[in-house]
Amino acid sequence: MSQLDIQAHVNQCVDAIPPTPPRKPPPFNPLNSTASSSKVLKPLSALQPFNTPSRDVKSETKDSVDSPGVFSVLMSSHKENEAWKEAAMAEDRNFRATKANGGRRKAPFYKVMQGMPIAVDAFRYGAIPGVTAYFLTHAHSDHYTNLSGSWKNGPIYCSEGTANLIVHMLGVDRKWVHALPMDVSAVIPNTGGVSVTLIEANHCPGSCLFLFEGVQTVNAGDSAYTSPFVGSKRTFRYLHCGDFRASPQHAMHPAVHGKKLDHVYLDTTYLDPKYCFPPQPQVISACAELAKRLVLGESLAAEGSKNSRVDNFFATRGKSKGKETSKAGMTLVIVGTYSIGKERVVKAIAKALQTKVYSDPRKAAILRCEADSELDAMLTSNPLEAGVHLLPLGTIASDRLKLYLEKWKGHFTKVIGFRPTGWTFTQASGSDTQPSIPSVIAKSQAKSFTWANINPMRASTTNMQLFGVPYSEHSSFFELTCFALSVDWGRMIATVNVGSEASRGKMAKWVEKWEAEKKKRGKVEVVPHRSPDYW
């Protein structure tokens, strides 16, 4: 797969403006606040009765199908290839709605849970035939495409944080939005008894994985290829990962550990061995420590730094150290963020510097939707009171930061810019592009990441330091590998970079290698990890 394919998915998340925002964005009112609405949204009870969905869309198999084996490939290779061709047509960028095509895009098969009237992150396809429940993994624009205040195609299920965000940002009518609790199994109405458990995705605030459990009752969706298990008594278990940063905690979650997952819908953004970036917690700690050292004027010389730009920055910073100590905040730290995301880096830096965080009113309103009390306490509407400012990720460039620093002339004299993205990381030339699974794990776990590993970008000067940081909110190749070896699954379905047969083929080869390694290991056990938060 090309870097452009992967970057397209990542970039769609970056500070995207909702396609059809309300003319006057409403003030933030959390959905779990009794003051926010006369009809407060509440999580569904795990014991809530369900209604059997309408079955007039596609005929269902009346006889129970107990063979072939449930964990065999559910589609023949030919049918699967045809289904992917359908999906590619559905995702055609040149698609235009006409009477001939029904006025809507057809939903790819991987957007609708097989045999269930449930669609995930599929709002761009309008009213999908047979679907009675629409799920949203998180509030990034490429996942809620076409969702707006005019939505009326069915109930939307998501986490509380995501519910707050789509009501605030998109003006979605509250009557459609149902916030579900985390880590609790809940039966979804009108799905034939399917239950869902929300699991923290470790991606952005409000993001979650969905674990669906239930029998197959209907061939919903647009795909011509149907399941032979509709009408059987077998219980199927699907894990939809949305976008996630895989960690041992996912594999050890009570709803996942020791359970057989029929399908795993996998975030394959970085399913390529050249993307084995450092653990997120280590990167967060490194950013906070580096920011603290820069602002306090501690030289890197003692650590053997050979970078003159950093040393010059420290030298000039040190000359005015006494003056700046008496006037806090003379060095401004700017963190590039998405509309939603990178909050962990922001909080860690603000904590290390013991300072407030400033963002423009639009961004601040979004942050307050996230229901993060720790972050709320850090926010200020006064830019001069904050030593950390938030800007869109794309503005962390020398020319733009120079202009931004000019705005605060007389208060801030230096600026440190952090650009946290997985695209900062590149493997050394000559790296093995087809490593063995054991070597992927061994090499990645042998490495660590500290502030000394963060080097300034070329455009840095004596009063402006820019740092590209290998911080990603998507799983690295190494983490995907560990996750695949740590859970028991029957079929892995890619959801990103699936637009070309070549890309799908490359990813399929790695899935085959995971399968082979699992068989070699025998019993499925969580890959040994350095911390519950990372492998």
XYZ file of C-alpha atoms in Angstrom:
535
model
C 0.000 0.000 0.000
C 1.262 3.524 -0.653
C 1.892 6.182 1.970
C -0.755 8.287 0.259
C -3.356 5.593 0.924
C -2.532 5.509 4.614
C -2.127 9.248 4.972
C -5.517 9.857 3.384
C -7.182 8.085 6.293
C -5.088 9.873 8.923
C -5.461 13.311 7.357
C -9.243 13.058 7.147
C -9.247 13.269 10.931
C -7.279 16.500 11.056
C -9.378 19.445 12.186
C -12.094 18.763 9.661
C -15.041 21.124 9.679
C -18.343 19.243 9.845
C -19.901 19.046 6.365
C -23.208 20.567 7.401
C -22.770 22.267 10.769
C -25.629 24.079 12.463
C -25.709 27.775 11.555
C -25.321 28.766 15.168
C -23.512 26.044 17.128
C -25.390 25.490 20.384
C -23.631 26.028 23.703
C -22.246 22.855 25.202
C -24.730 20.915 27.272
C -23.569 17.420 28.172
C -26.098 14.717 27.447
C -25.777 13.294 30.920
C -26.726 16.583 32.519
C -30.290 16.961 33.702
C -30.111 20.579 32.641
C -29.235 19.719 29.076
C -32.573 18.373 27.998
C -35.976 17.566 29.334
C -35.444 14.097 27.920
C -32.079 12.896 29.158
C -30.408 10.114 27.190
C -29.761 7.078 29.337
C -27.805 3.887 28.730
C -29.854 0.872 27.761
C -30.343 -1.679 30.485
C -28.608 -4.978 29.916
C -31.985 -6.553 30.623
C -33.968 -4.377 28.252
C -36.301 -6.464 26.070
C -35.869 -6.349 22.321
C -38.204 -6.417 19.382
C -37.600 -8.687 16.424
C -36.611 -6.533 13.429
C -38.703 -6.324 10.312
C -37.768 -9.050 7.832
C -39.194 -7.704 4.618
C -35.879 -6.627 3.140
C -34.306 -9.951 2.226
C -35.605 -13.445 2.748
C -34.097 -15.290 5.668
C -33.150 -18.924 5.870
C -35.741 -20.735 7.949
C -33.714 -23.848 8.609
C -30.946 -23.766 11.168
C -27.567 -23.978 9.479
C -25.171 -26.001 11.591
C -22.696 -26.900 8.887
C -20.160 -25.997 7.657
C -18.182 -25.214 10.816
C -18.843 -21.759 12.210
C -15.176 -20.799 12.230
C -14.538 -21.758 8.652
C -14.369 -18.986 6.098
C -17.881 -17.608 5.898
C -17.517 -16.586 2.291
C -15.799 -18.610 -0.343
C -12.701 -17.009 -1.790
C -14.601 -16.169 -4.949
C -17.490 -14.586 -3.067
C -15.118 -12.618 -0.881
C -13.314 -11.231 -3.910
C -16.648 -10.255 -5.422
C -17.686 -8.594 -2.165
C -14.491 -6.533 -2.175
C -15.168 -5.496 -5.759
C -18.607 -4.311 -4.650
C -16.968 -2.408 -1.813
C -14.479 -0.727 -4.152
C -17.323 0.453 -6.375
C -19.188 1.785 -3.348
C -16.148 3.823 -2.305
C -15.551 5.314 -5.766
C -14.662 8.988 -5.286
C -16.413 9.883 -8.532
C -19.761 8.498 -7.366
C -22.744 10.758 -8.003
C -26.212 10.028 -6.680
C -28.745 9.454 -9.456
C -32.149 7.838 -9.852
C -30.464 4.901 -11.546
C -28.337 4.078 -8.501
C -31.099 4.758 -6.002
C -29.804 8.154 -4.970
C -27.311 6.753 -2.485
C -24.019 4.926 -2.221
C -24.220 1.241 -1.469
C -22.669 0.286 1.850
C -19.609 -2.011 1.591
C -20.100 -5.403 3.237
C -17.639 -4.593 6.036
C -19.799 -1.665 7.190
C -22.692 -3.976 8.124
C -22.239 -6.718 10.714
C -22.796 -10.037 8.974
C -26.259 -11.427 9.651
C -27.200 -8.516 11.920
C -29.206 -5.318 11.267
C -26.288 -3.230 12.521
C -24.053 -0.770 10.651
C -20.880 0.813 12.025
C -19.470 4.181 10.895
C -21.729 4.041 7.844
C -23.580 7.362 7.787
C -22.500 8.317 4.277
C -24.702 5.544 2.844
C -28.030 6.953 4.021
C -30.776 4.530 5.011
C -29.159 1.113 4.565
C -31.625 -1.681 3.718
C -32.464 -3.816 6.739
C -30.351 -1.820 9.194
C -32.159 -0.833 12.396
C -29.194 0.373 14.488
C -26.348 2.691 13.474
C -23.180 2.729 15.579
C -20.460 5.394 15.679
C -17.026 4.461 17.034
C -15.816 8.044 17.539
C -16.297 11.615 16.377
C -13.668 11.959 13.660
C -14.968 13.300 10.373
C -14.107 10.296 8.210
C -16.268 8.120 10.452
C -19.355 10.353 10.638
C -19.376 11.527 6.993
C -22.835 12.888 6.024
C -24.117 12.793 9.599
C -25.884 16.085 10.308
C -28.884 17.728 11.906
C -31.105 16.272 9.196
C -30.342 12.660 10.161
C -33.513 10.568 10.463
C -32.519 7.093 9.282
C -32.453 5.389 12.659
C -31.056 5.396 16.196
C -27.369 6.158 16.699
C -25.473 4.308 19.422
C -22.127 5.512 20.757
C -20.247 6.452 23.914
C -21.316 9.367 26.078
C -18.390 11.510 24.943
C -19.116 10.893 21.272
C -22.816 11.579 21.849
C -21.979 14.976 23.335
C -19.680 15.787 20.431
C -22.022 14.951 17.544
C -24.880 16.872 19.122
C -22.633 19.888 19.698
C -20.611 19.833 16.462
C -23.137 18.482 13.974
C -26.456 19.501 15.481
C -27.776 15.923 15.419
C -31.237 15.748 16.993
C -30.908 14.317 20.490
C -33.846 11.978 19.953
C -31.691 9.837 17.653
C -28.618 9.701 19.899
C -28.279 6.960 22.503
C -25.245 7.064 24.782
C -24.216 3.634 26.036
C -22.120 2.818 29.116
C -18.586 1.518 28.834
C -17.712 -2.083 29.722
C -21.342 -3.144 30.217
C -23.246 -5.489 27.915
C -26.478 -3.924 26.659
C -29.162 -5.435 24.438
C -29.944 -3.228 21.443
C -33.646 -2.866 20.548
C -34.879 -4.104 17.172
C -31.773 -6.160 16.406
C -32.996 -9.661 17.165
C -31.407 -9.667 20.611
C -27.888 -8.548 19.734
C -25.959 -7.212 22.721
C -23.031 -4.814 22.597
C -20.183 -3.989 24.957
C -18.251 -0.733 24.537
C -14.501 -0.933 25.187
C -12.132 2.043 25.396
C -10.338 2.310 22.041
C -7.267 4.259 23.207
C -7.671 6.470 20.123
C -9.320 9.798 20.951
C -11.793 10.968 23.619
C -15.073 9.098 23.304
C -13.655 6.440 20.978
C -14.590 2.829 21.571
C -14.511 -0.699 20.245
C -17.832 -2.509 19.846
C -18.155 -6.154 20.826
C -21.382 -7.499 19.309
C -22.854 -10.833 20.408
C -25.954 -12.483 19.021
C -27.507 -14.768 16.456
C -27.742 -13.934 12.778
C -31.295 -12.919 11.908
C -31.172 -10.942 8.674
C -29.036 -10.311 5.600
C -29.053 -6.540 5.963
C -27.090 -4.124 3.803
C -26.438 -3.812 0.086
C -24.086 -6.719 -0.585
C -25.354 -9.432 -2.910
C -23.536 -12.010 -0.830
C -25.505 -13.467 2.041
C -24.655 -15.505 5.107
C -25.618 -19.188 5.322
C -25.981 -18.826 9.091
C -29.012 -16.522 9.094
C -31.727 -18.328 11.016
C -29.347 -20.663 12.856
C -29.129 -20.799 16.640
C -25.419 -20.153 16.773
C -24.208 -17.087 18.647
C -21.710 -14.954 16.771
C -19.221 -12.593 18.336
C -17.838 -9.643 16.334
C -15.242 -7.142 17.551
C -15.297 -3.874 15.615
C -12.143 -1.887 16.397
C -13.009 1.374 14.618
C -9.773 3.338 15.019
C -7.708 2.143 17.981
C -4.250 2.022 19.533
C -3.988 -1.628 20.500
C -2.680 -2.418 23.970
C -2.538 -5.435 26.293
C -5.588 -4.049 28.075
C -7.685 -4.713 24.977
C -6.649 -8.360 24.874
C -7.123 -8.728 28.635
C -10.565 -7.099 28.716
C -13.083 -9.492 30.329
C -15.375 -9.285 27.304
C -12.533 -10.329 24.970
C -10.082 -12.478 26.919
C -10.687 -16.186 26.472
C -13.541 -15.591 24.011
C -13.656 -16.731 20.405
C -14.166 -13.760 18.085
C -15.752 -14.798 14.796
C -14.859 -11.546 13.047
C -12.437 -8.799 13.996
C -12.968 -5.614 11.970
C -9.451 -4.238 12.240
C -8.024 -0.714 12.017
C -5.348 -1.407 9.404
C -4.077 2.170 9.022
C -0.495 1.103 9.772
C -0.510 -2.555 8.742
C 2.976 -2.250 7.275
C 6.224 -3.233 9.059
C 7.801 0.167 8.414
C 5.415 1.649 10.992
C 6.694 0.345 14.316
C 6.729 3.618 16.246
C 7.371 3.838 20.013
C 4.779 3.163 22.739
C 2.436 6.082 23.262
C 3.020 6.400 27.046
C 6.781 6.668 26.490
C 6.284 9.356 23.840
C 3.947 11.336 26.100
C 6.457 11.226 28.947
C 9.278 12.233 26.586
C 7.358 15.274 25.309
C 6.573 16.456 28.824
C 10.177 16.048 29.958
C 11.619 17.806 26.901
C 9.187 20.714 27.237
C 10.105 21.079 30.892
C 13.839 21.070 30.143
C 13.445 23.602 27.336
C 11.306 26.007 29.329
C 13.560 25.770 32.387
C 16.658 26.290 30.256
C 18.388 23.020 31.074
C 21.071 22.219 28.491
C 21.130 18.977 26.571
C 24.916 19.048 26.570
C 25.058 16.859 29.644
C 23.138 14.214 27.709
C 25.576 14.315 24.813
C 23.439 16.352 22.455
C 25.179 17.101 19.170
C 22.501 19.382 17.817
C 23.673 22.984 17.656
C 20.185 24.405 17.129
C 19.043 22.988 20.455
C 22.209 24.132 22.208
C 21.808 27.648 20.780
C 18.217 27.715 21.932
C 19.291 26.777 25.436
C 22.187 29.226 25.410
C 20.026 32.225 24.536
C 17.308 30.956 26.848
C 19.799 30.708 29.691
C 21.007 34.318 29.304
C 17.563 35.651 30.111
C 16.660 32.915 32.557
C 16.420 35.207 35.560
C 14.214 37.688 33.725
C 11.906 35.001 32.418
C 11.593 33.376 35.828
C 10.106 36.611 37.160
C 7.644 36.712 34.269
C 6.277 33.234 33.805
C 5.414 32.032 30.336
C 8.038 33.833 28.226
C 8.587 30.550 26.405
C 5.374 29.394 24.753
C 4.701 25.733 24.031
C 2.370 25.013 21.114
C 0.918 21.572 20.502
C -0.609 20.635 17.165
C -3.872 18.771 17.594
C -6.805 17.325 15.695
C -10.313 18.613 16.316
C -10.422 15.691 18.735
C -7.209 13.971 19.742
C -3.700 14.516 21.189
C -5.196 15.561 24.544
C -2.888 13.214 26.448
C 0.223 14.999 25.184
C -1.327 18.365 26.009
C -2.186 17.384 29.575
C 1.221 15.850 30.240
C 3.074 18.966 29.058
C 0.784 21.319 30.988
C 1.278 19.234 34.137
C 5.053 19.246 33.744
C 5.081 23.035 33.320
C 2.341 23.626 35.904
C 0.562 25.940 33.527
C -2.821 26.493 31.898
C -3.917 25.509 28.389
C -5.422 27.891 25.832
C -7.302 27.196 22.619
C -9.695 29.229 20.505
C -13.373 29.221 21.591
C -14.436 26.658 18.975
C -11.798 24.157 20.052
C -12.414 24.868 23.748
C -16.121 24.098 23.346
C -15.246 20.764 21.744
C -12.795 19.947 24.538
C -15.474 20.593 27.136
C -17.729 18.076 25.383
C -15.213 15.381 26.222
C -16.186 15.396 29.905
C -12.539 15.304 31.033
C -12.483 17.054 34.407
C -8.685 17.111 34.520
C -8.462 18.865 31.154
C -11.348 21.183 32.022
C -9.406 22.439 35.044
C -6.432 23.275 32.816
C -8.343 25.293 30.219
C -8.355 29.085 30.229
C -9.863 31.669 27.910
C -6.928 34.021 28.546
C -4.058 33.230 26.135
C -1.555 35.183 28.239
C -2.346 33.052 31.267
C -1.440 29.822 29.480
C 2.022 28.463 28.782
C 0.556 25.880 26.402
C -1.499 26.835 23.333
C -3.331 24.472 20.989
C -3.320 24.949 17.215
C -4.391 22.736 14.293
C -1.754 20.142 13.488
C -1.168 21.601 10.028
C -0.076 24.968 11.441
C 2.964 23.563 13.239
C 5.337 24.971 10.627
C 8.047 27.616 10.891
C 6.334 30.370 8.901
C 3.016 30.032 10.723
C 4.549 29.821 14.183
C 6.599 32.965 13.488
C 3.373 34.824 12.752
C 1.724 33.352 15.831
C 4.631 34.399 18.041
C 4.374 37.942 16.650
C 0.830 38.148 18.039
C 2.224 37.838 21.566
C 5.268 40.068 21.140
C 6.236 41.513 24.484
C 4.970 38.511 26.386
C 6.343 35.400 24.693
C 9.840 35.572 23.250
C 10.403 31.958 22.259
C 8.175 29.205 20.961
C 8.398 25.419 21.112
C 6.153 23.577 18.678
C 5.249 19.905 18.975
C 3.859 18.120 15.945
C 2.642 14.758 17.267
C 1.819 12.318 14.493
C 2.757 8.795 13.469
C 3.992 10.231 10.165
C 6.968 11.696 12.024
C 8.406 8.220 12.382
C 10.277 6.490 9.566
C 12.272 3.290 9.670
C 15.963 3.467 8.890
C 16.869 2.800 5.283
C 17.660 -0.823 4.668
C 15.172 -2.040 7.282
C 13.735 -5.488 6.698
C 10.420 -5.090 4.869
C 9.459 -8.737 5.427
C 10.534 -9.447 9.010
C 9.537 -12.598 10.840
C 6.857 -12.232 13.500
C 9.238 -13.096 16.381
C 11.757 -10.508 15.150
C 9.067 -7.807 14.947
C 8.226 -8.402 18.596
C 11.803 -8.782 19.832
C 13.151 -5.678 18.084
C 10.265 -3.436 19.111
C 10.333 -4.520 22.740
C 14.091 -3.986 22.932
C 13.687 -0.294 22.166
C 12.699 2.541 24.469
C 11.940 6.198 23.807
C 12.913 9.242 25.901
C 13.121 13.007 25.468
C 16.704 12.591 24.192
C 15.305 10.810 21.114
C 13.334 13.873 20.014
C 15.297 16.043 17.584
C 14.338 19.478 16.238
C 13.086 19.833 12.686
C 15.214 21.577 10.052
C 13.331 24.855 10.201
C 14.152 25.349 13.908
C 15.985 28.523 14.929
C 17.413 29.995 18.113
C 14.022 31.275 19.253
C 11.754 28.727 17.606
C 12.099 24.991 18.067
C 9.891 22.565 16.107
C 9.712 18.917 17.057
C 8.140 16.099 15.111
C 7.015 13.494 17.608
C 6.160 9.859 16.759
C 2.857 10.022 18.601
C 0.025 8.198 16.922
C -3.490 7.346 17.991
C -3.567 4.404 15.576
C -1.952 1.021 16.257
C 1.577 0.494 15.005
C 2.388 -2.612 12.981
C 4.054 -4.103 16.047
C 0.965 -3.459 18.184
C -1.362 -4.920 15.556
C 0.834 -8.008 15.492
C 0.780 -8.388 19.276
C -2.982 -7.862 19.357
C -3.564 -10.451 16.625
C -1.522 -13.009 18.564
C -3.194 -12.176 21.888
C -6.851 -12.708 20.977
C -8.692 -15.715 19.582
C -10.232 -14.862 16.214
C -11.655 -16.673 13.243
C -11.528 -13.993 10.566
C -9.725 -10.657 10.357
C -11.366 -8.011 8.154
C -9.394 -4.919 7.143
C -11.293 -1.619 7.260
C -8.596 0.855 6.122
C -6.507 0.936 2.919
C -8.890 -1.492 1.250
C -9.398 0.506 -1.944
C -7.089 -1.550 -4.137
C -6.597 -5.261 -4.647
C -2.834 -4.828 -4.297
C -3.166 -3.154 -0.901
C -5.605 -5.777 0.346
C -3.284 -8.511 -0.884
C -0.303 -7.151 1.046
C -2.324 -6.914 4.240
C -3.793 -10.389 3.729
C -0.290 -11.854 3.649
C 0.418 -10.447 7.099
C -2.871 -11.827 8.410
C -1.799 -15.225 7.069
C 1.521 -14.868 8.895
C -0.335 -14.037 12.108
C -2.473 -17.138 11.658
C 0.606 -19.297 11.118
C 2.323 -17.853 14.188
C -0.805 -18.447 16.292
C -0.883 -22.111 15.262
C 2.805 -22.437 16.060
C 2.254 -20.981 19.532
C -0.675 -23.264 20.283
C -2.806 -21.881 23.103
C -3.794 -18.237 22.635
C -2.120 -16.146 25.319
C -1.507 -12.428 25.645
C 1.916 -11.549 24.255
C 4.262 -10.678 27.165
C 4.155 -6.929 27.723
C 6.224 -4.231 29.392
C 3.144 -2.560 30.855
C -0.633 -3.105 30.782
C -0.668 0.018 28.591
C 1.754 -1.186 25.928
C 3.586 -4.237 24.639
